[in-house]
Amino acid sequence: MSDPVTRFAPSPTGHLHLGHAHSALFGWTTARKAGGRFLLRIEDIDPNRCRPEYERDLIEDLAWLGLGWDGPVRRQSDHFGDYRAALARLRTLGVLYPCFCTRKDIAAEIARAGSAPHGPDGPLYPGTCRHRSAEDRAERIARGDAWALRLDIAAAGRLTGPLRWHDRARGWQDATPKLLGDVVLARKDTPTSYHLSVTVDDHLQGVTLVTRGEDLFFATHLHRLLQALLGVDPPDYHHHGLLRNAAGERLAKRDRAQSLRSLRDEGRSPAEVRALAGFPD
């Protein structure tokens, strides 16, 4: 691929750690070596966890690390209209339905059934609300019940037919979105989700090569389906390996992985941190 457009898309829910640095450097290096463009996107659709100070710090950390990006930073919270437009198209196709189940409801339904299909992240949604009547749905929404919009995977698959996507590390893949079940694409108070917004953003930003960790490999099966439903061309993908700690566990914010900011405070240089992240000069 000539002149690829890659991106790094962190969420400002904490400070960047070495795993983030590895992913950012992977995308940046891939683009720069090929004479392409590298974009920065802030995935801040969760108002309860995202903080302006984390966004400020991560932008500062990336610049300190020596990464420059092309064009303005795209903040997802500034583009809810784009996601509403995508949802409107999906509604027209008849592949969305409102779900009123809480996590407790879903767990109870799975327990009553005795078993449930499993995906990469655990039990799949059992489809409790998929067959509710239009009248019941309208009544629940009118009285103010909390709801989420789920994608009817089976109905969507019947519309698109078989799909494929290309991963530079693994070759051509047959898309199997049913692995993730009827995922949530939006909620009553937030007109998008990770899966919907990342698909829309990559298209609108002209991303041609998505570089991201192998932990998101299975999500790409779903993203390929959304691309087909929304009528947009798929990018190429490269799911890279993850940095891991001494115990073999991937680095994560929730496990308080050492942040780039703390490494800076220890007196580490940008070159040293790039080397720790797997990209020695």
Coordinates of N, CA and C in Angstrom, one line a residue, residues 62-270:
L62 N 2.9 12.4 23.9 CA 3.2 12.0 22.6 C 4.2 12.9 21.9
A63 N 4.0 14.2 22.1 CA 4.9 15.2 21.5 C 6.3 15.0 22.2
W64 N 6.4 14.8 23.5 CA 7.6 14.6 24.1 C 8.3 13.3 23.6
L65 N 7.5 12.3 23.2 CA 8.1 11.1 22.7 C 8.6 11.3 21.3
G66 N 8.3 12.4 20.7 CA 8.8 12.6 19.3 C 7.8 12.3 18.2
L67 N 6.6 12.1 18.6 CA 5.6 11.8 17.6 C 4.9 13.1 17.1
G68 N 4.8 13.3 15.8 CA 4.0 14.4 15.3 C 2.9 13.8 14.5
W69 N 1.8 14.5 14.4 CA 0.6 14.0 13.6 C 0.2 15.0 12.6
D70 N -0.5 14.5 11.6 CA -0.9 15.4 10.5 C -2.4 15.8 10.7
G71 N -2.6 17.1 10.5 CA -3.9 17.7 10.6 C -4.3 17.9 12.0
P72 N -5.6 18.4 12.2 CA -6.1 18.6 13.6 C -6.4 17.3 14.3
V73 N -6.5 17.3 15.6 CA -6.9 16.2 16.4 C -8.4 16.1 16.3
R74 N -8.9 14.9 16.0 CA -10.4 14.7 16.0 C -10.9 14.2 17.3
R75 N -11.8 14.9 17.9 CA -12.4 14.4 19.2 C -13.8 13.9 18.9
Q76 N -14.0 12.7 19.4 CA -15.3 12.0 19.0 C -16.5 12.8 19.6
S77 N -16.3 13.4 20.8 CA -17.4 14.1 21.4 C -17.9 15.3 20.6
D78 N -17.0 15.8 19.6 CA -17.4 16.9 18.8 C -18.2 16.4 17.5
H79 N -18.4 15.1 17.4 CA -18.9 14.6 16.1 C -20.1 13.6 16.3
F80 N -20.9 13.9 17.4 CA -22.0 13.0 17.6 C -23.0 13.0 16.4
G81 N -23.1 14.1 15.7 CA -23.9 14.2 14.5 C -23.6 13.1 13.5
D82 N -22.3 12.8 13.3 CA -21.9 11.8 12.4 C -22.4 10.4 12.8
Y83 N -22.4 10.2 14.1 CA -22.8 8.9 14.5 C -24.3 8.7 14.5
R84 N -25.0 9.8 14.7 CA -26.5 9.8 14.6 C -26.9 9.5 13.1
A85 N -26.1 10.1 12.2 CA -26.4 9.8 10.8 C -26.2 8.3 10.4
A86 N -25.2 7.7 11.0 CA -24.9 6.3 10.7 C -26.0 5.5 11.4
L87 N -26.5 5.8 12.6 CA -27.5 5.1 13.2 C -28.8 5.2 12.4
A88 N -29.1 6.4 11.8 CA -30.3 6.6 11.0 C -30.2 5.6 9.8
R89 N -29.1 5.4 9.2 CA -29.0 4.5 8.0 C -29.2 3.1 8.5
L90 N -28.7 2.7 9.6 CA -28.9 1.4 10.1 C -30.3 1.1 10.5
R91 N -31.0 2.1 11.0 CA -32.5 2.0 11.3 C -33.2 1.7 10.0
T92 N -32.9 2.5 9.0 CA -33.6 2.3 7.7 C -33.4 0.9 7.2
L93 N -32.3 0.3 7.5 CA -32.0 -1.1 7.0 C -32.7 -2.1 7.9
G94 N -33.2 -1.7 9.0 CA -34.0 -2.6 9.9 C -33.1 -3.6 10.7
V95 N -31.9 -3.1 11.0 CA -30.9 -4.0 11.7 C -30.7 -3.6 13.1
L96 N -31.5 -2.6 13.6 CA -31.3 -2.2 15.0 C -32.6 -2.5 15.8
Y97 N -32.4 -2.8 17.1 CA -33.6 -2.9 18.0 C -33.2 -2.4 19.4
P98 N -34.2 -1.8 20.1 CA -33.9 -1.3 21.4 C -33.9 -2.5 22.4
C99 N -33.0 -2.4 23.3 CA -32.8 -3.4 24.4 C -33.0 -2.7 25.7
F100 N -33.8 -3.3 26.6 CA -34.1 -2.7 27.9 C -33.4 -3.5 29.0
C101 N -32.6 -4.5 28.7 CA -32.0 -5.4 29.7 C -30.9 -4.7 30.5
T102 N -30.9 -4.9 31.8 CA -29.7 -4.5 32.6 C -28.7 -5.6 32.6
R103 N -27.5 -5.4 33.0 CA -26.5 -6.4 33.2 C -27.1 -7.5 34.1
K104 N -27.8 -7.1 35.1 CA -28.4 -8.1 36.0 C -29.4 -9.0 35.3
D105 N -30.2 -8.4 34.5 CA -31.2 -9.1 33.7 C -30.5 -10.1 32.8
I106 N -29.5 -9.7 32.1 CA -28.8 -10.6 31.2 C -28.2 -11.8 31.9
A107 N -27.5 -11.5 33.0 CA -26.9 -12.6 33.8 C -28.0 -13.6 34.3
A108 N -29.1 -13.0 34.7 CA -30.2 -13.9 35.2 C -30.8 -14.8 34.0
E109 N -30.9 -14.2 32.8 CA -31.4 -14.9 31.7 C -30.4 -16.1 31.3
I110 N -29.1 -15.7 31.3 CA -28.1 -16.8 31.0 C -28.2 -17.9 32.0
A111 N -28.3 -17.5 33.3 CA -28.4 -18.5 34.4 C -29.6 -19.4 34.2
R112 N -30.8 -18.8 33.8 CA -32.0 -19.6 33.7 C -31.8 -20.6 32.5
A113 N -31.1 -20.2 31.5 CA -30.9 -21.0 30.3 C -29.9 -22.1 30.6
G114 N -29.1 -22.0 31.6 CA -28.1 -23.0 31.9 C -26.8 -22.9 31.2
S115 N -26.9 -22.2 30.0 CA -25.7 -22.1 29.2 C -25.9 -21.0 28.2
A116 N -24.9 -20.5 27.6 CA -25.0 -19.4 26.6 C -23.9 -19.5 25.6
P117 N -24.1 -19.1 24.4 CA -23.0 -19.0 23.5 C -21.9 -18.0 24.0
H118 N -20.7 -18.3 23.8 CA -19.6 -17.5 24.3 C -18.8 -16.9 23.1
G119 N -18.4 -15.7 23.3 CA -17.6 -15.0 22.3 C -16.2 -14.8 22.9
P120 N -15.3 -13.9 22.3 CA -14.0 -13.7 22.8 C -14.0 -13.1 24.2
D121 N -15.1 -12.3 24.5 CA -15.1 -11.6 25.8 C -16.0 -12.2 26.8
G122 N -16.5 -13.4 26.6 CA -17.4 -14.1 27.5 C -18.8 -14.4 26.9
P123 N -19.8 -14.6 27.7 CA -21.1 -15.0 27.3 C -21.7 -13.9 26.4
L124 N -22.4 -14.3 25.3 CA -23.0 -13.4 24.4 C -24.4 -13.0 24.9
Y125 N -24.9 -11.8 24.5 CA -26.2 -11.4 24.8 C -27.2 -12.4 24.3
P126 N -28.2 -12.9 25.1 CA -29.1 -14.0 24.7 C -30.2 -13.6 23.8
G127 N -30.3 -12.3 23.4 CA -31.4 -11.9 22.5 C -32.7 -11.7 23.1
T128 N -32.8 -11.4 24.4 CA -34.0 -11.3 25.1 C -35.0 -10.3 24.5
C129 N -34.5 -9.1 24.1 CA -35.3 -8.0 23.5 C -35.5 -8.1 22.0
R130 N -34.9 -9.0 21.4 CA -34.9 -9.0 19.9 C -36.3 -9.2 19.3
H131 N -37.1 -9.9 20.0 CA -38.4 -10.2 19.5 C -39.6 -9.5 20.2
R132 N -39.3 -8.5 20.9 CA -40.3 -7.7 21.5 C -41.2 -7.0 20.4
S133 N -42.4 -6.8 20.7 CA -43.3 -6.2 19.7 C -43.0 -4.7 19.6
A134 N -43.4 -4.1 18.5 CA -43.2 -2.7 18.3 C -44.0 -1.9 19.4
E135 N -45.1 -2.3 19.8 CA -45.9 -1.6 20.8 C -45.3 -1.7 22.1
D136 N -44.7 -2.8 22.5 CA -44.0 -2.9 23.8 C -42.8 -2.0 23.8
R137 N -42.0 -2.0 22.7 CA -40.9 -1.2 22.7 C -41.2 0.3 22.8
A138 N -42.3 0.7 22.1 CA -42.7 2.1 22.1 C -43.2 2.5 23.5
E139 N -43.9 1.6 24.1 CA -44.4 1.9 25.5 C -43.3 2.1 26.5
R140 N -42.3 1.3 26.4 CA -41.2 1.3 27.3 C -40.3 2.6 27.1
I141 N -40.1 3.0 25.9 CA -39.4 4.2 25.6 C -40.2 5.4 26.0
A142 N -41.5 5.4 25.8 CA -42.3 6.5 26.1 C -42.3 6.8 27.7
R143 N -42.3 5.7 28.4 CA -42.3 5.9 29.9 C -40.9 6.2 30.5
G144 N -39.9 6.3 29.6 CA -38.6 6.7 30.1 C -37.7 5.6 30.5
D145 N -37.9 4.4 30.2 CA -37.0 3.3 30.5 C -35.7 3.5 29.8
A146 N -34.6 3.1 30.5 CA -33.3 3.1 29.9 C -33.2 2.1 28.8
W147 N -32.5 2.4 27.7 CA -32.4 1.5 26.6 C -31.1 1.6 25.9
A148 N -30.8 0.6 25.2 CA -29.6 0.6 24.3 C -30.1 0.1 22.9
L149 N -29.4 0.5 21.9 CA -29.7 0.0 20.6 C -28.7 -1.1 20.2
R150 N -29.2 -2.3 19.9 CA -28.3 -3.4 19.6 C -28.4 -3.7 18.1
L151 N -27.4 -4.2 17.6 CA -27.3 -4.6 16.2 C -27.8 -6.1 16.1
D152 N -28.8 -6.3 15.2 CA -29.3 -7.7 15.0 C -28.3 -8.3 14.0
I153 N -27.4 -9.1 14.5 CA -26.3 -9.7 13.7 C -26.8 -10.6 12.6
A154 N -27.8 -11.4 12.9 CA -28.3 -12.3 11.9 C -29.0 -11.5 10.8
A155 N -29.8 -10.5 11.1 CA -30.5 -9.7 10.1 C -29.4 -9.0 9.2
A156 N -28.4 -8.4 9.9 CA -27.4 -7.7 9.2 C -26.6 -8.6 8.2
G157 N -26.3 -9.8 8.7 CA -25.6 -10.7 7.8 C -26.4 -11.2 6.6
R158 N -27.7 -11.3 6.8 CA -28.5 -11.6 5.6 C -28.5 -10.5 4.6
L159 N -28.4 -9.3 5.0 CA -28.3 -8.2 4.1 C -27.0 -8.1 3.3
T160 N -25.9 -8.3 4.0 CA -24.6 -8.1 3.4 C -24.0 -9.4 2.7
G161 N -24.4 -10.5 3.1 CA -23.8 -11.8 2.6 C -22.4 -11.9 3.1
P162 N -21.6 -12.9 2.6 CA -20.3 -13.1 3.1 C -19.4 -11.9 2.9
L163 N -18.5 -11.7 3.9 CA -17.6 -10.6 3.8 C -16.2 -11.0 4.2
R164 N -15.1 -10.3 3.7 CA -13.8 -10.6 4.0 C -13.0 -9.3 4.4
W165 N -12.0 -9.5 5.1 CA -11.1 -8.3 5.4 C -9.6 -8.8 5.5
H166 N -8.7 -7.9 5.3 CA -7.3 -8.2 5.1 C -6.5 -7.7 6.3
D167 N -5.7 -8.6 6.9 CA -4.8 -8.3 8.0 C -3.4 -8.6 7.5
R168 N -2.5 -7.6 7.6 CA -1.2 -7.7 7.1 C -0.4 -8.8 7.8
A169 N -0.7 -9.1 9.0 CA 0.0 -10.1 9.8 C -0.6 -11.5 9.6
R170 N -1.8 -11.6 9.2 CA -2.5 -12.9 9.1 C -3.1 -13.2 7.8
G171 N -3.1 -12.3 6.9 CA -3.7 -12.5 5.6 C -5.2 -12.3 5.5
W172 N -5.9 -12.8 4.5 CA -7.3 -12.6 4.3 C -8.1 -13.4 5.4
Q173 N -9.1 -12.7 5.9 CA -10.0 -13.3 6.9 C -11.4 -13.3 6.5
D174 N -12.1 -14.4 6.7 CA -13.6 -14.4 6.5 C -14.2 -13.7 7.7
A175 N -15.0 -12.7 7.5 CA -15.6 -11.9 8.5 C -16.7 -12.8 9.2
T176 N -16.6 -12.9 10.6 CA -17.5 -13.7 11.4 C -18.0 -12.9 12.5
P177 N -18.8 -11.9 12.2 CA -19.3 -11.0 13.3 C -20.2 -11.6 14.3
K178 N -20.8 -12.8 14.0 CA -21.6 -13.5 15.0 C -20.8 -13.9 16.2
L179 N -19.5 -13.8 16.1 CA -18.6 -14.1 17.3 C -18.9 -13.2 18.4
L180 N -19.4 -11.9 18.1 CA -19.6 -10.9 19.2 C -21.1 -10.8 19.5
G181 N -21.9 -11.5 18.8 CA -23.3 -11.4 19.1 C -24.0 -10.0 18.8
D182 N -25.1 -9.8 19.4 CA -25.9 -8.5 19.1 C -25.3 -7.4 20.0
V183 N -24.3 -6.8 19.5 CA -23.6 -5.8 20.3 C -24.4 -4.5 20.4
V184 N -24.1 -3.7 21.4 CA -24.7 -2.4 21.6 C -24.0 -1.4 20.7
L185 N -24.7 -0.6 20.0 CA -24.2 0.4 19.1 C -24.5 1.8 19.6
A186 N -25.4 2.0 20.5 CA -25.7 3.3 21.1 C -26.5 3.1 22.3
R187 N -26.6 4.2 23.1 CA -27.4 4.1 24.3 C -28.3 5.4 24.4
K188 N -29.3 5.3 25.3 CA -30.3 6.4 25.3 C -29.6 7.8 25.4
D189 N -28.6 7.9 26.2 CA -27.9 9.2 26.4 C -26.6 9.4 25.6
T190 N -26.2 8.4 24.9 CA -25.0 8.5 24.1 C -25.2 7.8 22.7
P191 N -25.2 8.7 21.7 CA -25.6 8.1 20.4 C -24.6 7.4 19.6
T192 N -23.7 6.7 20.3 CA -22.7 5.9 19.7 C -22.1 4.9 20.7
S193 N -21.2 4.1 20.2 CA -20.4 3.2 21.0 C -19.0 3.1 20.4
Y194 N -18.1 2.4 21.0 CA -16.8 2.2 20.4 C -16.9 1.6 19.0
H195 N -17.7 0.6 18.8 CA -17.7 -0.1 17.5 C -18.2 0.8 16.4
L196 N -19.3 1.5 16.7 CA -19.9 2.4 15.7 C -18.9 3.6 15.4
S197 N -18.5 4.3 16.4 CA -17.7 5.5 16.2 C -16.4 5.2 15.5
V198 N -15.7 4.1 15.9 CA -14.4 3.8 15.3 C -14.6 3.5 13.8
T199 N -15.7 2.9 13.4 CA -16.0 2.6 12.0 C -16.2 3.8 11.2
V200 N -17.1 4.7 11.8 CA -17.4 6.0 11.1 C -16.2 6.8 11.0
D201 N -15.4 7.0 12.1 CA -14.2 7.9 12.1 C -13.2 7.4 11.1
D202 N -12.9 6.1 11.1 CA -11.8 5.7 10.2 C -12.2 6.0 8.7
H203 N -13.5 5.9 8.4 CA -13.9 6.2 7.1 C -13.8 7.7 6.8
L204 N -14.4 8.5 7.7 CA -14.4 10.0 7.5 C -13.0 10.6 7.5
Q205 N -12.1 10.0 8.3 CA -10.7 10.5 8.3 C -9.8 10.0 7.2
G206 N -10.4 9.1 6.4 CA -9.6 8.5 5.3 C -8.5 7.6 5.7
V207 N -8.7 6.9 6.8 CA -7.7 5.9 7.3 C -7.7 4.8 6.3
T208 N -6.5 4.4 5.8 CA -6.4 3.3 4.9 C -5.7 2.1 5.5
L209 N -5.0 2.2 6.6 CA -4.4 1.1 7.3 C -4.6 1.3 8.8
V210 N -5.4 0.5 9.4 CA -5.7 0.5 10.9 C -4.6 -0.4 11.5
T211 N -3.7 0.2 12.3 CA -2.8 -0.5 13.1 C -3.2 -0.4 14.6
R212 N -3.4 -1.6 15.2 CA -3.8 -1.6 16.6 C -3.5 -3.0 17.2
G213 N -3.6 -3.1 18.5 CA -3.2 -4.3 19.2 C -4.0 -5.6 18.8
E214 N -3.4 -6.7 18.9 CA -4.1 -8.0 18.6 C -5.3 -8.3 19.5
D215 N -5.4 -7.5 20.6 CA -6.6 -7.7 21.5 C -7.9 -7.2 20.8
L216 N -7.7 -6.4 19.7 CA -8.9 -6.0 19.0 C -9.1 -6.7 17.7
F217 N -8.5 -7.8 17.5 CA -8.6 -8.6 16.3 C -10.0 -9.0 16.0
F218 N -10.7 -9.6 17.1 CA -12.0 -10.1 16.9 C -13.0 -8.9 16.6
A219 N -12.8 -7.8 17.1 CA -13.7 -6.6 16.9 C -13.7 -6.3 15.4
T220 N -12.6 -6.6 14.7 CA -12.6 -6.2 13.3 C -13.6 -7.0 12.5
H221 N -14.0 -8.2 12.9 CA -15.0 -9.0 12.2 C -16.3 -8.2 12.2
L222 N -16.6 -7.5 13.4 CA -17.8 -6.7 13.5 C -17.7 -5.4 12.7
H223 N -16.5 -4.8 12.7 CA -16.3 -3.5 12.0 C -16.5 -3.7 10.5
R224 N -16.1 -4.9 10.0 CA -16.2 -5.2 8.6 C -17.7 -5.2 8.2
L225 N -18.5 -5.8 9.1 CA -20.0 -5.8 8.9 C -20.5 -4.4 8.9
L226 N -20.2 -3.6 9.8 CA -20.7 -2.2 9.9 C -20.3 -1.4 8.6
Q227 N -19.0 -1.6 8.2 CA -18.6 -1.0 6.9 C -19.5 -1.3 5.8
A228 N -19.8 -2.6 5.6 CA -20.7 -3.0 4.5 C -22.1 -2.4 4.7
L229 N -22.6 -2.4 5.9 CA -24.0 -1.8 6.1 C -24.0 -0.3 5.8
L230 N -22.9 0.4 6.2 CA -22.9 1.8 6.0 C -22.4 2.2 4.6
G231 N -22.0 1.2 3.8 CA -21.6 1.5 2.4 C -20.2 2.2 2.3
V232 N -19.3 1.8 3.1 CA -18.0 2.4 3.1 C -16.9 1.4 2.8
D233 N -15.8 1.8 2.2 CA -14.8 0.9 1.8 C -14.0 0.5 3.1
P234 N -13.6 -0.8 3.2 CA -12.8 -1.2 4.4 C -11.3 -0.8 4.2
P235 N -10.7 -0.4 5.3 CA -9.2 -0.2 5.2 C -8.5 -1.6 5.3
D236 N -7.2 -1.5 5.2 CA -6.4 -2.7 5.5 C -6.1 -2.6 7.0
Y237 N -5.7 -3.8 7.6 CA -5.5 -3.9 9.0 C -4.1 -4.5 9.3
H238 N -3.5 -4.1 10.4 CA -2.4 -4.8 11.0 C -2.5 -4.8 12.5
H239 N -2.8 -6.0 13.0 CA -3.0 -6.2 14.4 C -1.6 -6.6 15.0
H240 N -1.0 -5.7 15.7 CA 0.4 -6.0 16.2 C 0.3 -6.7 17.6
G241 N 1.4 -7.3 18.0 CA 1.6 -7.9 19.3 C 1.5 -6.8 20.4
L242 N 1.3 -7.3 21.6 CA 1.1 -6.4 22.8 C 2.4 -6.5 23.7
L243 N 2.7 -5.3 24.2 CA 3.7 -5.3 25.3 C 3.2 -6.0 26.5
R244 N 4.0 -6.8 27.2 CA 3.5 -7.5 28.4 C 4.5 -7.4 29.5
N245 N 4.0 -7.6 30.7 CA 4.8 -7.5 31.9 C 5.6 -8.8 32.1
A246 N 6.3 -8.8 33.3 CA 7.1 -10.0 33.5 C 6.3 -11.3 33.7
A247 N 5.0 -11.1 34.1 CA 4.1 -12.2 34.3 C 3.4 -12.6 33.0
G248 N 3.7 -11.9 31.9 CA 3.1 -12.3 30.6 C 1.8 -11.6 30.4
E249 N 1.4 -10.7 31.3 CA 0.1 -10.0 31.2 C 0.2 -8.8 30.4
R250 N -0.7 -8.5 29.5 CA -0.6 -7.2 28.7 C -0.8 -6.0 29.6
L251 N -0.1 -5.0 29.3 CA -0.1 -3.7 30.0 C -1.5 -3.1 29.9
A252 N -2.0 -2.6 31.0 CA -3.3 -2.0 31.0 C -3.4 -0.9 32.1
K253 N -4.2 0.1 31.8 CA -4.4 1.2 32.8 C -5.0 0.7 34.1
R254 N -6.0 -0.3 34.0 CA -6.6 -0.8 35.2 C -5.7 -1.5 36.1
D255 N -4.6 -2.0 35.6 CA -3.6 -2.6 36.4 C -2.4 -1.7 36.8
R256 N -2.7 -0.4 36.6 CA -1.7 0.6 36.9 C -0.3 0.4 36.3
A257 N -0.3 0.1 35.0 CA 0.9 -0.1 34.3 C 1.7 1.2 34.4
Q258 N 3.0 1.2 34.4 CA 3.8 2.4 34.6 C 3.6 3.3 33.4
S259 N 3.3 4.6 33.8 CA 2.9 5.6 32.8 C 4.1 6.2 32.2
L260 N 3.9 6.8 31.0 CA 5.0 7.5 30.4 C 5.4 8.7 31.2
R261 N 4.4 9.3 31.9 CA 4.6 10.5 32.7 C 5.6 10.1 33.9
S262 N 5.3 8.9 34.5 CA 6.2 8.5 35.6 C 7.6 8.2 35.1
L263 N 7.7 7.7 33.9 CA 9.1 7.4 33.3 C 9.8 8.8 33.1
R264 N 9.0 9.7 32.6 CA 9.6 11.1 32.4 C 10.1 11.6 33.7
D265 N 9.3 11.5 34.8 CA 9.6 12.0 36.1 C 10.9 11.3 36.7
E266 N 11.1 10.0 36.2 CA 12.3 9.3 36.7 C 13.6 9.8 36.0
G267 N 13.4 10.7 35.0 CA 14.5 11.2 34.2 C 14.8 10.4 32.9
R268 N 13.9 9.5 32.5 CA 14.2 8.8 31.3 C 14.1 9.7 30.1
S269 N 14.9 9.5 29.1 CA 14.8 10.3 27.9 C 13.8 9.8 26.9
P270 N 13.4 10.6 25.9 CA 12.4 10.0 24.9 C 13.0 8.8 24.2

